[in-house]
Short mmCIF file of C-alpha atoms and ligand atoms in Angstrom, two decimals:
data_model
loop_
_atom_site.label_atom_id
_atom_site.label_comp_id
_atom_site.label_asym_id
_atom_site.label_seq_id
_atom_site.Cartn_x
_atom_site.Cartn_y
_atom_site.Cartn_z
CA UNK A 7 20.91 -6.57 41.10
CA UNK A 8 23.08 -5.57 37.65
CA UNK A 9 26.76 -4.64 37.27
CA UNK A 10 27.02 -0.96 35.26
CA UNK A 11 30.08 0.43 33.88
CA UNK A 12 29.38 4.07 33.15
CA UNK A 13 32.58 6.12 31.06
CA UNK A 14 32.16 10.05 31.99
CA UNK A 15 30.74 9.33 35.08
CA UNK A 16 31.59 11.88 36.86
CA UNK A 17 30.34 14.04 34.62
CA UNK A 18 27.03 16.04 35.00
CA UNK A 19 24.84 13.54 33.35
CA UNK A 20 27.59 10.02 33.84
CA UNK A 21 27.54 11.45 37.52
CA UNK A 22 23.27 12.15 38.01
CA UNK A 23 23.18 7.98 36.44
CA UNK A 24 25.26 7.26 39.25
CA UNK A 25 23.93 8.27 41.62
CA UNK A 26 20.09 6.69 40.57
CA UNK A 27 21.94 3.86 39.09
CA UNK A 28 23.88 3.45 42.96
CA UNK A 29 20.01 4.38 44.18
CA UNK A 30 18.61 1.45 43.03
CA UNK A 31 20.84 -1.10 44.90
CA UNK A 32 22.75 -1.76 41.52
CA UNK A 33 26.71 -2.09 41.12
CA UNK A 34 28.40 0.52 39.26
CA UNK A 35 32.22 1.36 38.02
CA UNK A 36 32.95 4.70 36.47
CA UNK A 37 35.34 5.39 34.60
CA UNK A 38 36.29 9.19 33.89
CA UNK A 39 39.55 11.58 33.32
CA UNK A 40 37.93 14.47 34.93
CA UNK A 41 38.41 16.19 31.27
CA UNK A 42 35.41 18.26 32.22
CA UNK A 43 34.04 16.00 34.83
CA UNK A 44 35.09 16.74 38.59
CA UNK A 45 36.38 14.53 41.63
CA UNK A 46 33.53 16.06 43.65
CA UNK A 47 30.91 14.73 41.38
CA UNK A 48 32.31 11.01 42.74
CA UNK A 49 33.34 11.57 45.82
CA UNK A 50 29.70 11.85 47.24
CA UNK A 51 29.27 8.18 45.63
CA UNK A 52 31.48 6.03 47.76
CA UNK A 53 30.47 2.92 49.32
CA UNK A 54 30.85 -0.82 48.31
CA UNK A 55 28.30 -1.05 45.53
CA UNK A 56 30.98 2.30 43.02
CA UNK A 57 34.60 1.63 41.94
CA UNK A 58 35.49 4.36 40.00
CA UNK A 59 38.80 3.99 38.08
CA UNK A 60 40.10 8.28 36.70
CA UNK A 61 42.10 7.58 32.92
CA UNK A 62 41.22 8.61 29.62
CA UNK A 63 38.83 5.62 28.03
CA UNK A 64 41.38 6.30 24.63
CA UNK A 65 43.35 4.46 26.36
CA UNK A 66 41.64 1.27 26.82
CA UNK A 67 38.54 -0.55 28.75
CA UNK A 68 39.01 -3.98 28.18
CA UNK A 69 41.32 -4.27 31.66
CA UNK A 70 39.40 -3.73 33.37
CA UNK A 71 37.19 -6.77 35.29
CA UNK A 72 33.44 -7.34 34.84
CA UNK A 73 31.23 -8.92 33.62
CA UNK A 74 28.98 -5.86 33.29
CA UNK A 75 25.71 -6.86 31.97
CA UNK A 76 25.45 -2.68 30.85
CA UNK A 77 28.39 0.01 29.59
CA UNK A 78 27.41 3.03 28.84
CA UNK A 79 29.13 5.32 26.55
CA UNK A 80 28.70 9.34 28.25
CA UNK A 81 32.88 10.33 28.32
CA UNK A 82 32.32 12.98 26.15
CA UNK A 83 33.30 16.94 26.14
CA UNK A 84 30.39 18.54 25.85
CA UNK A 85 29.63 22.11 25.89
CA UNK A 86 30.72 23.53 22.79
CA UNK A 87 33.49 26.04 24.96
CA UNK A 88 35.31 23.12 25.97
CA UNK A 89 34.58 20.98 22.95
CA UNK A 90 36.25 23.23 20.88
CA UNK A 91 38.89 23.87 23.21
CA UNK A 92 39.36 20.26 22.80
CA UNK A 93 38.15 19.12 19.39
CA UNK A 94 40.79 16.45 18.96
CA UNK A 95 40.28 14.88 22.27
CA UNK A 96 36.25 14.94 22.07
CA UNK A 97 37.41 13.10 18.40
CA UNK A 98 39.08 10.82 20.01
CA UNK A 99 37.09 9.63 22.55
CA UNK A 100 33.87 9.90 19.85
CA UNK A 101 35.67 7.52 17.94
CA UNK A 102 38.65 5.21 19.84
CA UNK A 103 37.47 5.74 23.07
CA UNK A 104 33.69 4.53 21.74
CA UNK A 105 35.08 1.26 20.17
CA UNK A 106 36.68 0.77 23.16
CA UNK A 107 33.25 0.60 24.90
CA UNK A 108 31.32 -0.75 22.48
CA UNK A 109 33.69 -4.29 22.54
CA UNK A 110 34.30 -3.56 26.19
CA UNK A 111 30.29 -4.55 25.96
CA UNK A 112 30.48 -7.64 23.38
CA UNK A 113 32.91 -8.73 25.75
CA UNK A 114 30.56 -8.96 28.82
CA UNK A 115 27.68 -9.11 26.31
CA UNK A 116 26.22 -6.06 27.83
CA UNK A 117 23.41 -4.21 26.60
CA UNK A 118 25.30 -0.66 25.01
CA UNK A 119 24.28 2.55 25.34
CA UNK A 120 25.73 5.95 23.15
CA UNK A 121 25.24 8.46 24.54
CA UNK A 122 24.05 11.40 20.81
CA UNK A 123 22.94 14.72 21.08
CA UNK A 124 20.59 16.66 19.27
CA UNK A 125 23.71 17.82 17.64
CA UNK A 126 23.74 15.03 15.13
CA UNK A 127 20.68 17.25 14.02
CA UNK A 128 23.24 20.17 13.32
CA UNK A 129 21.96 24.07 12.56
CA UNK A 130 18.49 21.75 12.06
CA UNK A 131 15.96 22.91 8.80
CA UNK A 132 12.54 21.47 10.07
CA UNK A 133 11.28 23.02 13.53
CA UNK A 134 11.36 20.20 15.43
CA UNK A 135 13.61 17.35 14.59
CA UNK A 136 11.98 13.84 14.68
CA UNK A 137 13.88 10.91 14.96
CA UNK A 138 14.80 10.46 11.14
CA UNK A 139 15.28 13.59 10.14
CA UNK A 140 19.34 13.02 9.01
CA UNK A 141 20.31 16.42 9.99
CA UNK A 142 22.19 19.72 8.42
CA UNK A 143 25.92 19.76 9.30
CA UNK A 144 29.59 21.10 8.69
CA UNK A 145 31.27 18.61 8.71
CA UNK A 146 34.25 21.40 9.39
CA UNK A 147 33.08 24.00 11.53
CA UNK A 148 34.83 24.90 14.57
CA UNK A 149 30.90 21.96 16.07
CA UNK A 150 32.43 19.84 13.64
CA UNK A 151 34.48 17.70 16.09
CA UNK A 152 32.01 17.17 18.48
CA UNK A 153 28.63 16.79 16.05
CA UNK A 154 30.53 14.34 13.78
CA UNK A 155 32.22 12.43 16.45
CA UNK A 156 28.75 11.87 18.46
CA UNK A 157 27.39 10.73 13.97
CA UNK A 158 30.58 8.82 13.79
CA UNK A 159 29.40 7.01 17.68
CA UNK A 160 25.96 6.46 15.84
CA UNK A 161 27.63 4.45 13.04
CA UNK A 162 29.51 2.65 15.10
CA UNK A 163 27.49 1.45 17.45
CA UNK A 164 24.92 0.38 14.51
CA UNK A 165 27.70 -1.85 13.31
CA UNK A 166 28.62 -3.01 15.83
CA UNK A 167 25.02 -4.50 15.74
CA UNK A 168 24.65 -5.43 13.16
CA UNK A 169 27.30 -6.99 12.32
CA UNK A 170 27.51 -8.97 15.87
CA UNK A 171 24.18 -8.51 16.85
CA UNK A 172 25.09 -6.68 19.77
CA UNK A 173 22.57 -5.43 21.91
CA UNK A 174 23.14 -1.54 21.86
CA UNK A 175 20.98 2.14 22.05
CA UNK A 176 21.30 5.69 20.98
CA UNK A 177 19.51 8.03 23.40
CA UNK A 178 19.86 11.80 21.48
CA UNK A 179 19.67 13.90 24.32
CA UNK A 180 18.68 17.29 24.18
CA UNK A 181 19.92 20.49 26.49
CA UNK A 182 19.66 19.12 29.93
CA UNK A 183 20.29 21.81 33.06
CA UNK A 184 20.65 20.97 37.04
CA UNK A 185 22.39 20.95 39.68
CA UNK A 186 26.01 18.86 39.32
CA UNK A 187 26.73 21.37 36.15
CA UNK A 188 29.42 23.47 36.67
CA UNK A 189 29.24 27.22 36.72
CA UNK A 190 32.17 27.39 34.19
CA UNK A 191 31.07 25.55 31.43
CA UNK A 192 30.42 28.67 29.21
CA UNK A 193 26.51 26.82 28.52
CA UNK A 194 23.93 30.00 28.57
CA UNK A 195 21.97 27.83 31.93
CA UNK A 196 25.11 27.81 33.74
CA UNK A 197 26.30 31.48 32.22
CA UNK A 198 23.22 33.30 33.07
CA UNK A 199 22.68 32.54 36.21
CA UNK A 200 25.56 32.24 37.24
CA UNK A 201 25.40 37.07 36.34
CA UNK A 202 23.04 37.11 37.95
CA UNK A 203 23.44 36.09 41.14
CA UNK A 204 26.40 37.58 40.87
CA UNK A 205 24.85 40.82 39.41
CA UNK A 206 27.15 40.85 36.45
CA UNK A 207 26.16 41.47 32.50
CA UNK A 208 23.61 38.81 31.16
CA UNK A 209 25.38 37.82 27.97
CA UNK A 210 23.57 37.17 24.99
CA UNK A 211 25.19 35.76 21.37
CA UNK A 212 23.89 37.40 18.98
CA UNK A 213 20.08 38.91 18.76
CA UNK A 214 18.40 35.90 21.06
CA UNK A 215 16.37 34.55 18.82
CA UNK A 216 17.80 31.34 18.26
CA UNK A 217 15.40 29.17 20.52
CA UNK A 218 17.10 25.81 22.69
CA UNK A 219 14.79 23.41 24.64
CA UNK A 220 15.94 22.75 27.95
CA UNK A 221 15.14 19.10 30.06
CA UNK A 222 15.65 18.93 33.95
CA UNK A 223 18.26 16.03 34.15
CA UNK A 224 16.05 13.82 36.98
CA UNK A 225 13.80 13.53 33.68
CA UNK A 226 16.70 13.49 31.26
CA UNK A 227 18.58 10.89 34.02
CA UNK A 228 14.43 9.24 34.13
CA UNK A 229 14.12 9.41 30.35
CA UNK A 230 17.22 7.47 29.23
CA UNK A 231 16.85 4.75 32.19
CA UNK A 232 13.35 3.71 30.35
CA UNK A 233 15.27 3.71 26.69
CA UNK A 234 17.52 1.42 28.58
CA UNK A 235 15.90 -1.01 29.51
CA UNK A 236 13.54 -1.45 27.07
CA UNK A 237 13.97 -3.59 23.97
CA UNK A 238 14.93 0.21 21.41
CA UNK A 239 18.06 -0.32 19.79
CA UNK A 240 16.86 2.79 16.91
CA UNK A 241 17.29 6.68 18.52
CA UNK A 242 15.42 8.12 20.49
CA UNK A 243 15.22 11.41 21.26
CA UNK A 244 15.34 12.83 25.00
CA UNK A 245 14.56 15.91 26.02
CA UNK A 246 11.81 18.82 26.68
CA UNK A 247 9.44 20.52 23.72
CA UNK A 248 9.00 23.08 25.26
CA UNK A 249 10.90 25.78 23.44
CA UNK A 250 11.97 29.47 24.26
CA UNK A 251 13.83 31.72 22.56
CA UNK A 252 17.10 31.97 24.15
CA UNK A 253 15.95 36.97 24.88
CA UNK A 254 12.93 35.20 26.17
CA UNK A 255 15.16 33.01 28.81
CA UNK A 256 17.27 36.05 29.68
CA UNK A 257 14.28 37.18 31.12
CA UNK A 258 13.12 34.33 33.01
CA UNK A 259 16.41 34.13 34.61
CA UNK A 260 15.98 37.72 35.46
CA UNK A 261 13.02 37.43 36.92
CA UNK A 262 13.47 34.31 38.90
CA UNK A 263 16.99 35.56 40.46
CA UNK A 264 15.49 39.06 40.56
CA UNK A 265 18.73 40.50 39.95
CA UNK A 266 19.55 43.68 39.05
CA UNK A 267 21.96 42.51 35.99
CA UNK A 268 21.13 44.19 32.73
CA UNK A 269 21.24 42.10 29.02
CA UNK A 270 24.57 42.65 26.43
CA UNK A 271 24.58 41.29 23.39
CA UNK A 272 27.64 39.50 21.82
CA UNK A 273 28.50 37.88 18.53
CA UNK A 274 26.91 34.86 17.19
CA UNK A 275 28.89 32.28 17.04
CA UNK A 276 30.35 30.37 14.22
CA UNK A 277 27.11 27.80 13.31
CA UNK A 278 25.43 28.52 16.11
CA UNK A 279 21.65 26.47 15.36
CA UNK A 280 18.93 28.69 15.07
CA UNK A 281 16.13 26.54 16.22
CA UNK A 282 16.14 23.36 18.54
CA UNK A 283 13.30 21.72 19.93
CA UNK A 284 13.26 17.68 20.09
CA UNK A 285 9.59 15.83 19.36
CA UNK A 286 9.35 13.39 21.92
CA UNK A 287 5.96 11.27 19.85
CA UNK A 288 8.65 8.02 19.81
CA UNK A 289 9.75 8.96 23.94
CA UNK A 290 6.14 8.63 24.22
CA UNK A 291 5.06 5.45 22.35
CA UNK A 292 7.71 3.25 23.02
CA UNK A 293 8.82 3.67 26.86
CA UNK A 294 5.70 5.70 27.84
CA UNK A 295 8.44 9.35 29.04
CA UNK A 296 7.87 12.53 29.24
CA UNK A 297 9.47 15.49 31.12
CA UNK A 298 7.71 16.32 34.51
CA UNK A 299 9.72 19.53 35.17
CA UNK A 300 8.41 22.56 34.00
CA UNK A 301 11.44 25.03 33.37
CA UNK A 302 10.28 27.29 36.77
CA UNK A 303 10.70 25.11 38.63
CA UNK A 304 13.93 23.74 36.96
CA UNK A 305 15.31 26.89 37.02
CA UNK A 306 14.34 27.19 40.73
CA UNK A 307 16.34 24.24 41.62
CA UNK A 308 19.24 25.62 39.35
CA UNK A 309 19.78 28.59 40.98
CA UNK A 310 19.53 27.45 44.84
CA UNK A 311 22.35 25.16 43.87
CA UNK A 312 24.33 27.76 42.48
CA UNK A 313 23.76 30.76 44.98
CA UNK A 314 24.70 28.16 47.77
CA UNK A 315 27.54 27.18 46.36
CA UNK A 316 28.08 30.50 46.13
CA UNK A 317 28.60 30.94 49.47
CA UNK A 318 30.22 27.66 49.99
N1 LIG B 20 24.40 31.50 24.51
C1 LIG B 20 24.62 32.70 25.02
N2 LIG B 20 24.62 33.43 26.03
C2 LIG B 20 25.56 32.95 26.58
C3 LIG B 20 26.03 31.27 26.06
C4 LIG B 20 25.72 30.64 25.05
O1 LIG B 20 23.84 34.04 24.07
O2 LIG B 20 26.42 32.92 28.25
C5 LIG B 20 23.55 31.11 23.28
C6 LIG B 20 24.37 30.19 22.33
O3 LIG B 20 25.01 31.03 21.85
C7 LIG B 20 23.15 28.99 22.06
C8 LIG B 20 22.71 29.52 23.09
O4 LIG B 20 22.79 30.33 24.05
O5 LIG B 20 22.57 29.59 20.90
C9 LIG B 20 22.54 27.07 23.64
O6 LIG B 20 24.27 27.81 23.75
P1 LIG B 20 24.45 26.23 24.88
O7 LIG B 20 26.31 26.48 25.18
O8 LIG B 20 24.39 26.35 25.91
O9 LIG B 20 24.36 25.10 24.15
P2 LIG B 20 24.21 24.33 22.73
O10 LIG B 20 22.83 24.74 22.38
O11 LIG B 20 24.38 25.60 21.51
O12 LIG B 20 24.89 23.74 22.28
#
């Protein structure tokens, strides 16, 4: 049994991690200020091995009693809609918040994991993004608050690793979906599925030729935990490499929900990445990990989830 602290523990990915780590018998402390996370995500985790602390991690973490074996830093708005509404908070949590999480890990000599993102690659010029690619990021555009916060988070993690020999992990998370996503988070999976279930128009931004690669949350959690328990200190991409255009994705959602909804086109947001597909050779080789859930299987699950959300 290990003692684990997760920042952003009430968020979509954070709460799945809490659940899985509790199921394994660990002691889990989650910290979240509910800025995008939700209370419902943690109420079903309550039990003797789970502690929840409502707090903005930029206010500090050093008074939290440990010791912890692992500190997982997953606090941040992550949907473009959310971080564009909260650019300063996003930069603060990625910089000051990450520093507090690193200091806590240093205090307890814990393994530290930074939740990073495919956004560190920006609008990539490479069709498939491997970890060696330095990225193509607009430092002042509307996505910069998230991209640069996450790039800074990686830099800070590496600095603690080099200067203090802190045992660190960096996971670069690609588009992920699954139960506990917020229906209103503005991302493409929740938007399309909820629009289809409500019989509303499906809103494609731009011409829909931009691509994404969607990973089901259970696969992501498995990859994250394998990385955590490895000794790999360089960044590792964790995502599903099966790439598809947003137009194709809309058609898939229409097919699976059997909706009468039609597609409408809206302006493409500024700096929206044209392509995204992870190279997962590193995760395959070093972690013996690859995703198992197909898009159809995963989509059926998220459709059921949002459908039962509608009837509750
Ligand atoms: N998108 C879309 N319609 C929507 C929401 C998003 O066409 O209702 C597009 C968006 O412009 C982007 C892709 O879907 O090209 C993925 O967007 P999301 O917000 O899920 O995350 P991103 O991968 O851009 O961070």
